[in-house]
Short mmCIF file of C-alpha atoms in Angstrom, two decimals:
data_model
loop_
_atom_site.label_atom_id
_atom_site.label_comp_id
_atom_site.label_asym_id
_atom_site.label_seq_id
_atom_site.Cartn_x
_atom_site.Cartn_y
_atom_site.Cartn_z
CA MET A 1 0.88 17.11 0.84
CA ALA A 2 1.50 17.24 4.54
CA GLY A 3 -0.08 14.00 5.72
CA ARG A 4 1.53 12.24 8.61
CA PHE A 5 2.47 9.38 6.35
CA THR A 6 4.54 11.45 3.93
CA ARG A 7 7.55 9.54 5.19
CA ARG A 8 6.05 6.22 4.20
CA LEU A 9 5.36 7.51 0.67
CA GLN A 10 8.88 8.88 0.39
CA LYS A 11 10.23 5.48 1.39
CA GLU A 12 8.07 3.74 -1.18
CA LEU A 13 9.22 6.20 -3.83
CA LEU A 14 12.89 5.58 -3.03
CA ASP A 15 12.42 1.81 -3.02
CA LEU A 16 10.73 1.95 -6.39
CA GLN A 17 13.51 4.11 -7.83
CA ARG A 18 16.29 1.97 -6.39
CA SER A 19 14.99 -1.55 -6.79
CA PRO A 20 11.89 -1.75 -8.94
CA PRO A 21 10.43 -5.22 -9.58
CA THR A 22 10.55 -6.57 -13.15
CA GLY A 23 8.04 -4.86 -15.40
CA VAL A 24 7.48 -1.91 -13.06
CA LYS A 25 9.06 1.50 -13.59
CA LEU A 26 8.36 4.83 -11.94
CA GLU A 27 8.23 7.71 -14.44
CA ASP A 28 11.54 9.58 -14.36
CA ASN A 29 10.20 13.08 -13.84
CA THR A 30 8.18 12.28 -10.73
CA THR A 31 8.13 15.48 -8.73
CA ARG A 32 4.83 15.37 -6.87
CA LEU A 33 4.53 13.05 -3.94
CA ASP A 34 0.75 12.83 -4.23
CA GLN A 35 0.58 11.70 -7.84
CA TRP A 36 2.81 9.15 -9.55
CA ARG A 37 2.85 7.56 -12.97
CA ILE A 38 4.16 4.05 -13.23
CA HIS A 39 4.94 2.18 -16.41
CA LEU A 40 4.06 -1.49 -16.52
CA THR A 41 5.43 -3.92 -19.08
CA GLY A 42 3.40 -7.05 -19.78
CA ALA A 43 5.17 -10.20 -18.55
CA ASP A 44 6.86 -12.57 -20.99
CA GLY A 45 4.65 -15.44 -21.98
CA SER A 46 1.44 -13.51 -21.29
CA LEU A 47 -1.01 -12.08 -23.84
CA TYR A 48 0.41 -8.66 -23.03
CA ALA A 49 4.11 -9.56 -23.36
CA GLY A 50 6.23 -6.51 -24.14
CA GLU A 51 3.26 -4.11 -24.16
CA HIS A 52 3.58 -0.88 -22.19
CA PHE A 53 0.89 0.54 -19.99
CA VAL A 54 0.77 3.65 -17.83
CA LEU A 55 -0.79 3.63 -14.36
CA ARG A 56 -1.69 6.78 -12.47
CA PHE A 57 -1.60 6.65 -8.68
CA ARG A 58 -3.14 9.42 -6.59
CA PHE A 59 -2.65 9.48 -2.85
CA GLY A 60 -4.93 11.24 -0.39
CA ASN A 61 -3.80 12.60 2.95
CA ASN A 62 -5.01 9.44 4.64
CA TYR A 63 -2.83 7.05 2.67
CA PRO A 64 -2.16 4.27 3.69
CA MET A 65 -5.31 4.21 5.83
CA GLU A 66 -7.14 4.74 2.58
CA ALA A 67 -6.42 3.11 -0.78
CA PRO A 68 -4.73 5.19 -3.47
CA GLU A 69 -6.76 5.94 -6.58
CA VAL A 70 -5.29 3.79 -9.33
CA VAL A 71 -6.26 3.96 -13.02
CA PHE A 72 -4.71 3.08 -16.35
CA GLU A 73 -4.04 6.13 -18.50
CA GLY A 74 -3.02 7.09 -21.98
CA PRO A 75 -3.56 5.57 -25.39
CA ASN A 76 -2.89 1.96 -24.42
CA ILE A 77 -5.36 0.65 -21.85
CA PRO A 78 -4.95 -3.12 -21.44
CA MET A 79 -7.89 -5.00 -22.91
CA HIS A 80 -8.83 -7.23 -20.00
CA GLY A 81 -12.04 -8.59 -18.52
CA HIS A 82 -11.58 -6.52 -15.35
CA ILE A 83 -10.28 -3.30 -16.85
CA TYR A 84 -12.66 -0.81 -18.43
CA SER A 85 -11.70 1.08 -21.56
CA ASN A 86 -11.64 4.35 -19.56
CA GLY A 87 -8.82 2.90 -17.43
CA HIS A 88 -10.87 2.03 -14.35
CA ILE A 89 -9.84 -1.24 -12.73
CA CYS A 90 -12.13 -3.74 -11.03
CA LEU A 91 -9.82 -5.11 -8.33
CA ASN A 92 -11.07 -5.52 -4.78
CA VAL A 93 -7.82 -4.53 -3.03
CA LEU A 94 -8.11 -1.08 -4.59
CA TYR A 95 -11.43 -0.51 -2.89
CA ASN A 96 -13.15 -2.38 -0.06
CA GLU A 97 -10.36 -4.92 0.48
CA TRP A 98 -7.58 -2.35 0.78
CA SER A 99 -5.16 -2.85 3.66
CA PRO A 100 -2.40 -0.50 4.83
CA ALA A 101 -0.01 -3.45 4.62
CA LEU A 102 -0.34 -3.22 0.83
CA SER A 103 1.84 -0.83 -1.14
CA VAL A 104 2.34 0.72 -4.54
CA GLN A 105 4.66 -2.12 -5.38
CA SER A 106 2.22 -4.84 -4.30
CA ILE A 107 -0.58 -3.20 -6.31
CA CYS A 108 1.64 -3.10 -9.40
CA LEU A 109 2.51 -6.76 -8.97
CA SER A 110 -1.16 -7.69 -8.49
CA LEU A 111 -2.03 -5.89 -11.71
CA LEU A 112 0.78 -7.57 -13.64
CA SER A 113 -0.36 -10.95 -12.38
CA MET A 114 -3.96 -10.08 -13.23
CA LEU A 115 -2.80 -9.39 -16.79
CA SER A 116 -0.71 -12.56 -16.90
CA SER A 117 -3.57 -14.81 -15.91
CA SER A 118 -5.94 -13.39 -18.50
CA PRO A 119 -7.09 -16.05 -21.00
CA GLU A 120 -8.25 -13.55 -23.64
CA LYS A 121 -8.10 -9.90 -24.57
CA SER A 122 -11.56 -8.46 -24.24
CA TRP A 123 -13.28 -5.64 -22.37
CA PRO A 124 -15.65 -6.41 -19.50
CA PRO A 125 -19.14 -7.37 -20.75
CA ASP A 126 -20.66 -4.18 -19.28
CA ASN A 127 -17.90 -1.91 -20.59
CA ASP A 128 -20.11 0.40 -22.66
CA THR A 129 -22.67 0.98 -19.92
CA TYR A 130 -20.01 1.50 -17.27
CA VAL A 131 -17.85 3.88 -19.27
CA ARG A 132 -20.89 5.97 -20.25
CA ARG A 133 -21.94 6.35 -16.61
CA ALA A 134 -18.63 6.30 -14.79
CA ILE A 135 -17.52 9.28 -12.78
CA ALA A 136 -13.96 10.51 -12.82
CA SER A 137 -12.75 8.53 -9.82
CA PRO A 138 -13.26 4.75 -9.73
CA LYS A 139 -13.28 5.04 -5.94
CA GLN A 140 -16.80 6.48 -6.22
CA THR A 141 -18.05 3.41 -8.07
CA SER A 142 -19.71 0.71 -6.02
CA TRP A 143 -18.00 -2.38 -7.33
CA ALA A 144 -19.31 -5.91 -7.27
CA PHE A 145 -16.50 -8.43 -7.19
CA HIS A 146 -17.63 -11.69 -8.69
CA ASP A 147 -14.72 -13.38 -10.37
CA ASP A 148 -11.65 -14.54 -8.52
CA THR A 149 -10.13 -16.60 -11.30
CA VAL A 150 -8.40 -13.84 -13.29
CA MET B 1 47.70 -2.75 43.28
CA LYS B 2 44.55 -1.39 44.75
CA VAL B 3 41.96 0.13 42.46
CA ARG B 4 39.36 2.39 43.85
CA VAL B 5 36.27 3.06 41.76
CA LYS B 6 35.33 6.66 42.09
CA ASN B 7 32.32 6.56 39.88
CA TRP B 8 30.88 4.59 37.00
CA SER B 9 28.36 5.08 34.23
CA ALA B 10 26.04 2.31 33.10
CA VAL B 11 25.14 2.00 29.44
CA ALA B 12 22.34 -0.22 28.25
CA VAL B 13 20.66 -1.00 24.94
CA TRP B 14 17.08 -1.99 24.46
CA ARG B 15 14.91 -3.32 21.71
CA TRP B 16 11.40 -4.59 21.37
CA LYS B 17 11.16 -8.35 21.34
CA VAL B 18 9.62 -8.82 17.95
CA ASP B 19 10.32 -10.99 14.89
CA ASP B 20 9.85 -8.33 12.23
CA ASP B 21 11.95 -5.20 11.73
CA THR B 22 9.38 -2.74 10.50
CA CYS B 23 5.76 -1.90 11.14
CA GLY B 24 3.61 -3.06 8.23
CA ILE B 25 1.50 0.09 8.41
CA CYS B 26 3.94 3.02 8.59
CA ARG B 27 7.02 1.03 7.39
CA MET B 28 9.14 2.61 10.11
CA ALA B 29 11.42 0.46 12.26
CA PHE B 30 9.83 -1.15 15.30
CA ASP B 31 12.80 0.09 17.27
CA GLY B 32 12.02 3.56 16.03
CA CYS B 33 8.61 5.10 16.49
CA CYS B 34 5.53 5.67 14.38
CA THR B 35 5.28 8.66 12.07
CA ASP B 36 3.43 10.71 14.69
CA CYS B 37 5.94 10.31 17.50
CA ARG B 38 9.40 11.70 17.98
CA LEU B 39 10.92 9.31 20.48
CA PRO B 40 10.86 5.51 20.51
CA GLY B 41 10.13 3.61 23.70
CA ASP B 42 7.21 3.42 26.07
CA GLU B 43 5.62 6.50 24.51
CA CYS B 44 5.20 4.65 21.23
CA PRO B 45 4.62 1.03 22.21
CA LEU B 46 4.04 -2.04 20.07
CA VAL B 47 0.93 -4.14 20.32
CA TRP B 48 0.12 -7.65 19.20
CA GLY B 49 -3.24 -8.83 17.97
CA GLN B 50 -4.62 -12.25 18.80
CA CYS B 51 -3.53 -13.21 15.27
CA LYS B 52 0.06 -12.55 16.50
CA HIS B 53 0.69 -9.68 14.10
CA CYS B 54 2.47 -6.72 15.59
CA PHE B 55 2.23 -2.98 14.86
CA HIS B 56 2.98 0.32 16.50
CA MET B 57 -0.03 0.87 18.75
CA HIS B 58 -0.69 4.29 17.23
CA CYS B 59 -0.68 2.84 13.70
CA ILE B 60 -3.11 -0.01 14.34
CA LEU B 61 -5.44 2.27 16.30
CA LYS B 62 -5.57 4.66 13.36
CA TRP B 63 -6.38 1.75 11.08
CA VAL B 64 -9.08 0.08 13.17
CA HIS B 65 -10.70 3.47 13.74
CA SER B 66 -10.67 4.35 10.07
CA PRO B 67 -13.95 3.79 8.18
CA ASN B 68 -12.32 1.40 5.69
CA ALA B 69 -10.92 -1.06 8.18
CA ASN B 70 -13.80 -3.43 8.97
CA GLN B 71 -11.85 -4.16 12.18
CA LEU B 72 -9.52 -6.52 10.31
CA CYS B 73 -5.80 -7.12 10.76
CA PRO B 74 -3.95 -5.46 7.83
CA MET B 75 -1.77 -8.55 7.42
CA CYS B 76 -4.09 -11.54 7.63
CA ARG B 77 -7.55 -9.96 7.49
CA GLN B 78 -8.69 -11.84 10.57
CA GLU B 79 -10.75 -9.86 13.02
CA TRP B 80 -8.41 -7.57 14.95
CA LYS B 81 -8.49 -8.28 18.69
CA PHE B 82 -6.06 -6.91 21.22
#
């Protein structure tokens, strides 16, 4: 990856290794700059307290002018009204509301807070239809953002 | 005693007059330069939007010219105007 913003990604990587926020941990064997795995731990007092989730970040050459691709991965996908069982996440800042002032860390914190404010564990109502039709990258989906409470 | 100055060398420091330390887009120091430039200074100037947010000029131009930007300030999402 030889994008001009490699230096920004390297900085973010170092920050995350040195002073990660509570509940956020970069996978130890991160060797590629263009793909990271981050472990999230559900916040105390939330429905997901103590649960572990794995996020996969992929960065294109235009990051941070373009949002990273962010999906949940692995056996434990959080059951949440805005997260599909294939790991795709319905969160506007990951798509049309992305801003280069956001960062890996701020995305992780948004996701943790999205989990914390969830009143119940359930998949989105259209989960089956979406997962059947969804393409590999959620960035190709045209999302409709309708709920700003959770 | 009489002192005669034969020559002298002036040394000055400079910095941009800005409240923040780093550019919110490239995360490099304002007193440094953006990721595309090699030398700080007039070659890599700072600019302020009408919303008062400041960035390296090269960084904000890349953002407002990118297809995802909707011409909004990365910080406050108000319309970006120079």
